[in-house]
Amino acid sequence: MARSNKSIFCIRPFNSVAISTDGFVTPCCQFDSKKFNINNSNIKNYWSSDYLKNLRKKFLNDEKPQECRRCWDKEFDNLTSHRIESNFQYKSIFKNNYERNLKLIKKNDLDFPEDIEFSITNICNLACQMCSGAYSSKLLIENNFLKFENLKQEDYNFNKDTDEAIEEISKHDIKLLNLRGGEPLVNKIIIKLIKRLSTTPNAENMTLHITTNGTTCDNETLDLLKKFKKIRLMLSIESFGKYNNYMRYPSNWSKIEKNIFKFQKLTNTYLYINTVVQNLNVLYLEQLIEFAYENKLFLNFDILKTPYYLEYKNLPLALLKESYKRITQVEKKKLTHTKNIHETILLLKETIDNYSYDEKKFNIFSDMIKKRDKYRKISIADYMPEIYKVI
């Protein structure tokens, strides 16, 4: 079941920063505003800014910042938001007296963030269906060619002195460094940062969180990861086998599976899978649940919001009913370590009971699939025949 937190307080503005692929600095990856960019500023300037002070004041006054609407929307759907997860992580489940409680947990006056999310550049080796060129250099080329987006790669190139940015992070006592992308394990800047941090005394006290598509796992990387106190690997996997290969093109499931087993051998590493439920995988969720169960992997389900034409609701009623049938037949014991699964099932049932077909949205989805398949010289018929039949 989803965790709940009746207050609207969030710890993120008080202890965290997130640096996006285009260099903008915000409290977290879900925050919807762009004020500070690391290419012409630094983390320290953002941390002491009036903007951040005003944001903190809003939370202290029980106000809901509009920039945090992604979390409010998730909580409306009874899903565990990033805000709630963060509050649990940092033991800040405050109902009131926020300032006093922040002092008690020693997060009221940090001179530098203790939790940093680093997503420098969109460098990626995959072109995932649900992604954007802002997070994948490979997809940016494809989307621009197909006229799905009109983005400039130079907007996602890291223009600041690499060593300067790395030193700013490495000289501070960071408790958690969250590396995202793009694909961080193919990003030379990220690898350079990991190498630098591995030589600091703080490595033995730091948790390194890496969000990876699981396609890359070399011996050099494994040796570096061993030097940190704790590694959390979030595997971005949308489905099992050939379904994942299609959605996260051009990944190879056999290679991903082998890499998972390599990562599992690291004694300081915790692995889990994050899956975004959408119309391309909702029919096949039970196969991924089975894989996670057999390999003792925690599995988290999220609900896709964008792009809107990939929402799971955007399927014919018959396929939604079949999806519901398949997932509700999964043995209960296999759902023990699967977060948001019950909420996902309820949302699917609600969609079926109140079904409304949007022909325009479905046609956009069909057109997108056909154009991508033609560009990639593949066919969805070879991967997802049930969906092929309706498009």
Short mmCIF file of C-alpha atoms in Angstrom, two decimals, residues 118-343:
data_model
loop_
_atom_site.label_atom_id
_atom_site.label_comp_id
_atom_site.label_asym_id
_atom_site.label_seq_id
_atom_site.Cartn_x
_atom_site.Cartn_y
_atom_site.Cartn_z
CA PHE A 118 23.34 14.80 -10.60
CA SER A 119 21.86 14.39 -14.10
CA ILE A 120 24.47 16.25 -16.10
CA THR A 121 23.87 15.89 -19.88
CA ASN A 122 21.37 13.70 -21.72
CA ILE A 123 24.02 11.26 -22.99
CA CYS A 124 22.30 7.89 -23.42
CA ASN A 125 22.71 4.70 -25.41
CA LEU A 126 18.96 4.01 -25.69
CA ALA A 127 15.96 5.71 -27.31
CA CYS A 128 13.10 4.72 -25.01
CA GLN A 129 9.52 5.15 -26.23
CA MET A 130 8.34 7.09 -23.18
CA CYS A 131 11.39 9.33 -22.88
CA SER A 132 12.29 12.74 -24.30
CA GLY A 133 15.31 14.04 -26.14
CA ALA A 134 16.01 16.08 -23.02
CA TYR A 135 17.00 12.81 -21.30
CA SER A 136 18.39 10.86 -24.24
CA SER A 137 20.85 12.10 -26.85
CA LYS A 138 19.96 9.12 -29.03
CA LEU A 139 16.21 9.83 -28.86
CA LEU A 140 16.80 13.55 -29.48
CA ILE A 141 18.20 12.73 -32.93
CA GLU A 142 15.28 10.42 -33.70
CA ASN A 143 12.59 12.77 -32.38
CA ASN A 144 13.98 15.73 -34.29
CA PHE A 145 14.08 13.68 -37.49
CA LEU A 146 10.48 12.52 -36.98
CA LYS A 147 9.40 16.03 -35.92
CA PHE A 148 8.14 14.80 -32.52
CA GLU A 149 10.42 17.34 -30.85
CA ASN A 150 12.63 20.23 -31.86
CA LEU A 151 15.51 20.22 -29.37
CA LYS A 152 19.13 21.31 -29.65
CA GLN A 153 21.79 18.95 -28.35
CA GLU A 154 23.97 21.90 -27.33
CA ASP A 155 21.37 22.82 -24.69
CA TYR A 156 22.22 19.57 -22.90
CA ASN A 157 25.99 19.69 -23.23
CA PHE A 158 27.81 20.46 -19.99
CA ASN A 159 29.53 23.82 -20.59
CA LYS A 160 30.94 24.45 -17.12
CA ASP A 161 34.49 23.42 -16.19
CA THR A 162 34.11 19.73 -15.33
CA ASP A 163 36.82 19.67 -12.67
CA GLU A 164 35.34 22.73 -10.93
CA ALA A 165 31.89 21.15 -10.67
CA ILE A 166 33.30 17.82 -9.50
CA GLU A 167 35.46 19.49 -6.84
CA GLU A 168 32.50 21.48 -5.49
CA ILE A 169 30.72 18.21 -4.78
CA SER A 170 33.69 16.11 -3.66
CA LYS A 171 34.92 18.55 -0.98
CA HIS A 172 31.65 18.39 0.96
CA ASP A 173 30.26 15.74 3.27
CA ILE A 174 27.54 14.33 1.04
CA LYS A 175 25.35 11.59 2.50
CA LEU A 176 23.61 10.65 -0.74
CA LEU A 177 24.66 11.25 -4.33
CA ASN A 178 21.99 10.33 -6.87
CA LEU A 179 23.37 9.85 -10.40
CA ARG A 180 20.87 9.94 -13.24
CA GLY A 181 20.85 10.81 -16.93
CA GLY A 182 20.67 9.94 -19.70
CA GLU A 183 22.52 6.78 -18.85
CA PRO A 184 25.05 7.67 -16.13
CA LEU A 185 27.24 4.59 -16.67
CA VAL A 186 28.10 5.68 -20.24
CA ASN A 187 28.61 9.33 -19.25
CA LYS A 188 32.32 10.24 -19.01
CA ILE A 189 31.62 13.14 -16.62
CA ILE A 190 29.72 10.85 -14.25
CA ILE A 191 32.43 8.20 -14.35
CA LYS A 192 35.04 10.90 -13.65
CA LEU A 193 32.98 12.10 -10.67
CA ILE A 194 32.68 8.56 -9.28
CA LYS A 195 36.46 8.07 -9.64
CA ARG A 196 37.17 11.35 -7.83
CA LEU A 197 34.75 10.58 -5.00
CA SER A 198 36.14 7.07 -4.58
CA THR A 199 39.49 8.63 -3.55
CA THR A 200 37.96 10.81 -0.79
CA PRO A 201 37.51 9.77 2.87
CA ASN A 202 33.81 10.51 2.48
CA ALA A 203 33.33 7.55 0.12
CA GLU A 204 33.17 5.18 3.08
CA ASN A 205 30.23 7.17 4.51
CA MET A 206 28.38 7.95 1.30
CA THR A 207 25.45 6.24 -0.37
CA LEU A 208 25.67 6.29 -4.15
CA HIS A 209 22.32 5.96 -5.94
CA ILE A 210 22.56 5.21 -9.66
CA THR A 211 19.59 5.08 -12.02
CA THR A 212 20.61 2.84 -14.90
CA ASN A 213 19.00 1.02 -17.80
CA GLY A 214 21.16 -2.01 -16.97
CA THR A 215 22.86 -2.22 -20.36
CA THR A 216 26.34 -1.29 -19.10
CA CYS A 217 28.40 -3.06 -16.44
CA ASP A 218 32.17 -3.29 -16.89
CA ASN A 219 34.82 -4.43 -14.39
CA GLU A 220 36.22 -0.92 -13.90
CA THR A 221 32.80 0.37 -12.82
CA LEU A 222 32.25 -2.59 -10.49
CA ASP A 223 35.64 -1.97 -8.81
CA LEU A 224 34.78 1.71 -8.28
CA LEU A 225 31.41 0.92 -6.74
CA LYS A 226 33.01 -1.37 -4.17
CA LYS A 227 34.73 1.65 -2.57
CA PHE A 228 31.53 3.28 -1.35
CA LYS A 229 29.62 2.63 1.86
CA LYS A 230 26.43 1.71 0.07
CA ILE A 231 25.24 1.50 -3.53
CA ARG A 232 21.59 1.73 -4.53
CA LEU A 233 20.97 0.73 -8.13
CA MET A 234 17.59 1.61 -9.58
CA LEU A 235 17.11 -0.41 -12.73
CA SER A 236 14.85 1.40 -15.19
CA ILE A 237 13.12 -1.57 -16.79
CA GLU A 238 9.69 -1.32 -18.35
CA SER A 239 8.92 -4.95 -19.05
CA PHE A 240 10.33 -8.42 -19.48
CA GLY A 241 12.37 -9.76 -22.39
CA LYS A 242 11.45 -8.66 -25.89
CA TYR A 243 8.84 -6.20 -24.56
CA ASN A 244 11.56 -4.26 -22.78
CA ASN A 245 13.77 -4.45 -25.88
CA TYR A 246 11.01 -2.78 -27.90
CA MET A 247 10.18 -0.06 -25.37
CA ARG A 248 13.81 0.65 -24.45
CA TYR A 249 15.21 0.35 -27.95
CA PRO A 250 17.76 -1.05 -28.79
CA SER A 251 18.44 -2.76 -25.45
CA ASN A 252 19.25 -6.45 -25.21
CA TRP A 253 17.40 -8.33 -22.45
CA SER A 254 19.94 -11.14 -22.27
CA LYS A 255 22.72 -8.61 -21.61
CA ILE A 256 20.63 -6.75 -19.02
CA GLU A 257 19.91 -10.01 -17.21
CA LYS A 258 23.62 -10.88 -17.06
CA ASN A 259 24.45 -7.39 -15.77
CA ILE A 260 21.83 -7.69 -13.03
CA PHE A 261 23.53 -10.86 -11.80
CA LYS A 262 26.92 -9.06 -11.82
CA PHE A 263 25.52 -6.16 -9.79
CA GLN A 264 23.93 -8.56 -7.31
CA LYS A 265 27.38 -9.92 -6.44
CA LEU A 266 28.41 -6.55 -4.98
CA THR A 267 28.07 -6.93 -1.21
CA ASN A 268 27.40 -3.20 -0.65
CA THR A 269 24.71 -2.93 -3.32
CA TYR A 270 20.91 -2.93 -3.19
CA LEU A 271 19.11 -3.37 -6.51
CA TYR A 272 15.51 -2.67 -7.37
CA ILE A 273 13.46 -2.19 -10.52
CA ASN A 274 11.40 0.89 -11.36
CA THR A 275 8.68 0.47 -13.98
CA VAL A 276 6.48 3.15 -15.51
CA VAL A 277 3.05 1.69 -16.31
CA GLN A 278 1.83 2.71 -19.76
CA ASN A 279 -0.12 1.35 -22.70
CA LEU A 280 2.91 -0.51 -24.10
CA ASN A 281 3.56 -2.61 -21.00
CA VAL A 282 0.28 -2.85 -19.08
CA LEU A 283 -0.48 -6.16 -20.84
CA TYR A 284 2.78 -7.72 -19.70
CA LEU A 285 3.30 -6.60 -16.11
CA GLU A 286 2.85 -10.08 -14.68
CA GLN A 287 5.94 -11.36 -16.51
CA LEU A 288 8.13 -8.66 -14.95
CA ILE A 289 6.61 -9.38 -11.53
CA GLU A 290 7.53 -13.04 -12.00
CA PHE A 291 11.11 -12.13 -12.98
CA ALA A 292 11.53 -9.81 -9.98
CA TYR A 293 10.12 -12.42 -7.62
CA GLU A 294 12.38 -15.20 -8.90
CA ASN A 295 15.47 -12.99 -8.63
CA LYS A 296 14.56 -11.40 -5.27
CA LEU A 297 14.31 -7.88 -6.68
CA PHE A 298 12.07 -5.18 -5.23
CA LEU A 299 9.77 -3.77 -7.90
CA ASN A 300 8.21 -0.29 -7.90
CA PHE A 301 5.38 0.67 -10.24
CA ASP A 302 4.91 4.27 -11.31
CA ILE A 303 2.13 5.63 -13.50
CA LEU A 304 3.07 7.41 -16.72
CA LYS A 305 1.72 10.94 -17.12
CA THR A 306 3.65 12.09 -20.18
CA PRO A 307 3.67 11.75 -23.12
CA TYR A 308 -0.12 11.62 -22.80
CA TYR A 309 -0.62 9.33 -25.82
CA LEU A 310 1.27 6.56 -23.97
CA GLU A 311 -1.05 6.58 -20.95
CA TYR A 312 -2.33 3.09 -20.16
CA LYS A 313 -5.89 4.43 -20.46
CA ASN A 314 -5.23 4.94 -24.16
CA LEU A 315 -5.96 1.35 -25.18
CA PRO A 316 -9.13 -0.36 -26.43
CA LEU A 317 -11.34 -1.65 -23.63
CA ALA A 318 -10.74 -5.31 -24.55
CA LEU A 319 -6.98 -4.95 -24.01
CA LEU A 320 -7.47 -3.15 -20.70
CA LYS A 321 -9.74 -5.96 -19.51
CA GLU A 322 -7.15 -8.53 -20.55
CA SER A 323 -4.46 -6.57 -18.69
CA TYR A 324 -6.60 -6.53 -15.55
CA LYS A 325 -7.29 -10.26 -15.86
CA ARG A 326 -3.60 -11.12 -16.18
CA ILE A 327 -2.36 -8.99 -13.32
CA THR A 328 -5.08 -10.03 -10.88
CA GLN A 329 -4.19 -13.70 -11.46
CA VAL A 330 -0.66 -13.20 -10.11
CA GLU A 331 -0.13 -15.08 -6.84
CA LYS A 332 -0.32 -12.77 -3.82
CA LYS A 333 3.01 -13.98 -2.44
CA LYS A 334 4.72 -12.61 -5.56
CA LEU A 335 3.40 -9.11 -4.85
CA THR A 336 4.91 -8.80 -1.38
CA HIS A 337 7.89 -6.75 -2.57
CA THR A 338 6.04 -4.84 -5.28
CA LYS A 339 5.19 -1.24 -4.42
CA ASN A 340 2.13 0.55 -5.84
CA ILE A 341 0.82 -2.65 -7.41
CA HIS A 342 -2.49 -2.60 -5.55
CA GLU A 343 -2.99 1.08 -6.37
#
